[in-house]
GROMACS .gro file of C-alpha atoms in nm:
model
   88
    1MET     CA    1  -3.565  -4.093   6.520
    2PRO     CA    2  -3.822  -4.394   6.538
    3ASP     CA    3  -3.581  -4.589   6.302
    4SER     CA    4  -3.295  -4.624   6.086
    5TRP     CA    5  -3.450  -4.531   5.771
    6SER     CA    6  -3.587  -4.214   5.953
    7VAL     CA    7  -3.209  -4.127   6.059
    8ARG     CA    8  -3.079  -4.208   5.714
    9ILE     CA    9  -3.322  -3.952   5.567
   10PHE     CA   10  -3.290  -3.683   5.788
   11VAL     CA   11  -2.884  -3.716   5.785
   12ALA     CA   12  -2.901  -3.677   5.423
   13LEU     CA   13  -3.170  -3.367   5.456
   14CYS     CA   14  -2.953  -3.181   5.701
   15ARG     CA   15  -2.638  -3.240   5.467
   16LYS     CA   16  -2.821  -3.143   5.153
   17HIS     CA   17  -2.910  -2.805   5.346
   18GLY     CA   18  -2.578  -2.735   5.484
   19VAL     CA   19  -2.652  -2.866   5.837
   20ARG     CA   20  -2.374  -3.071   5.984
   21PRO     CA   21  -2.543  -3.365   6.201
   22TYR     CA   22  -2.371  -3.520   6.503
   23ARG     CA   23  -2.398  -3.732   6.809
   24TYR     CA   24  -2.205  -3.729   7.125
   25PRO     CA   25  -2.040  -4.028   7.242
   26ARG     CA   26  -2.256  -4.319   7.387
   27GLN     CA   27  -2.573  -4.167   7.221
   28ARG     CA   28  -2.790  -4.414   7.035
   29ARG     CA   29  -2.797  -4.458   6.656
   30THR     CA   30  -3.151  -4.315   6.656
   31THR     CA   31  -3.022  -3.987   6.825
   32ILE     CA   32  -2.902  -3.694   6.597
   33MET     CA   33  -2.789  -3.355   6.707
   34VAL     CA   34  -2.774  -3.043   6.497
   35ARG     CA   35  -2.681  -2.689   6.562
   36ALA     CA   36  -2.922  -2.431   6.351
   37ARG     CA   37  -3.148  -2.160   6.369
   38ALA     CA   38  -3.468  -2.330   6.491
   39SER     CA   39  -3.708  -2.110   6.225
   40GLU     CA   40  -3.487  -2.178   5.942
   41PHE     CA   41  -3.429  -2.546   6.012
   42GLU     CA   42  -3.799  -2.617   6.098
   43ARG     CA   43  -3.923  -2.422   5.762
   44THR     CA   44  -3.662  -2.631   5.508
   45VAL     CA   45  -3.502  -2.956   5.694
   46LEU     CA   46  -3.778  -3.040   5.902
   47ALA     CA   47  -4.080  -2.965   5.691
   48GLU     CA   48  -3.891  -3.186   5.405
   49PHE     CA   49  -3.819  -3.463   5.660
   50GLN     CA   50  -4.163  -3.498   5.761
   51THR     CA   51  -4.309  -3.511   5.414
   52LEU     CA   52  -4.075  -3.790   5.328
   53HIS     CA   53  -4.111  -3.956   5.672
   54SER     CA   54  -4.500  -3.970   5.624
   55GLU     CA   55  -4.446  -4.116   5.246
   56LEU     CA   56  -4.194  -4.371   5.394
   57VAL     CA   57  -4.452  -4.468   5.639
   58ALA     CA   58  -4.710  -4.505   5.389
   59TYR     CA   59  -4.500  -4.715   5.144
   60PHE     CA   60  -4.398  -4.942   5.436
   61ASP     CA   61  -4.784  -4.989   5.513
   62GLY     CA   62  -4.866  -5.065   5.171
   63THR     CA   63  -4.578  -5.322   5.148
   64VAL     CA   64  -4.648  -5.476   5.460
   65ASP     CA   65  -5.018  -5.485   5.358
   66HIS     CA   66  -4.912  -5.654   5.053
   67LEU     CA   67  -4.707  -5.909   5.170
   68ILE     CA   68  -4.938  -6.025   5.457
   69ALA     CA   69  -5.222  -6.034   5.182
   70ASP     CA   70  -5.109  -6.181   4.892
   71ALA     CA   71  -4.786  -6.392   5.024
   72MET     CA   72  -4.911  -6.532   5.358
   73LYS     CA   73  -5.289  -6.535   5.245
   74SER     CA   74  -5.383  -6.385   5.589
   75ASP     CA   75  -5.525  -6.053   5.718
   76GLY     CA   76  -5.260  -5.986   5.992
   77ASP     CA   77  -5.560  -5.775   6.193
   78ASP     CA   78  -5.454  -5.772   6.575
   79ALA     CA   79  -5.778  -5.663   6.683
   80THR     CA   80  -5.897  -6.042   6.648
   81LEU     CA   81  -5.636  -6.191   6.880
   82ASP     CA   82  -5.744  -6.423   7.134
   83VAL     CA   83  -5.761  -6.275   7.504
   84ARG     CA   84  -5.629  -6.500   7.772
   85PRO     CA   85  -5.613  -6.426   8.145
   86ILE     CA   86  -5.298  -6.370   8.341
   87GLY     CA   87  -5.187  -6.640   8.526
   88ARG     CA   88  -5.336  -6.966   8.428
   0.00000   0.00000   0.00000
């Protein structure tokens, strides 16, 4: 999982569909394990997760763009960064 919001959505969806998520000791917080039939899991949990995750990313992108444009009065475009030579 790429971030903590994705983990929370994934865990909630697993529990909603009766799948018990777990992790082994010393695994990262972004690692979630499940035991389920692959075809059924992909059709239910994974399909719903992908939809919700796409909506979450779009929402965060919109929020960040709004904050940069309106609150900071800037564009935040990283394509216009200065390029400096390495070493000097």
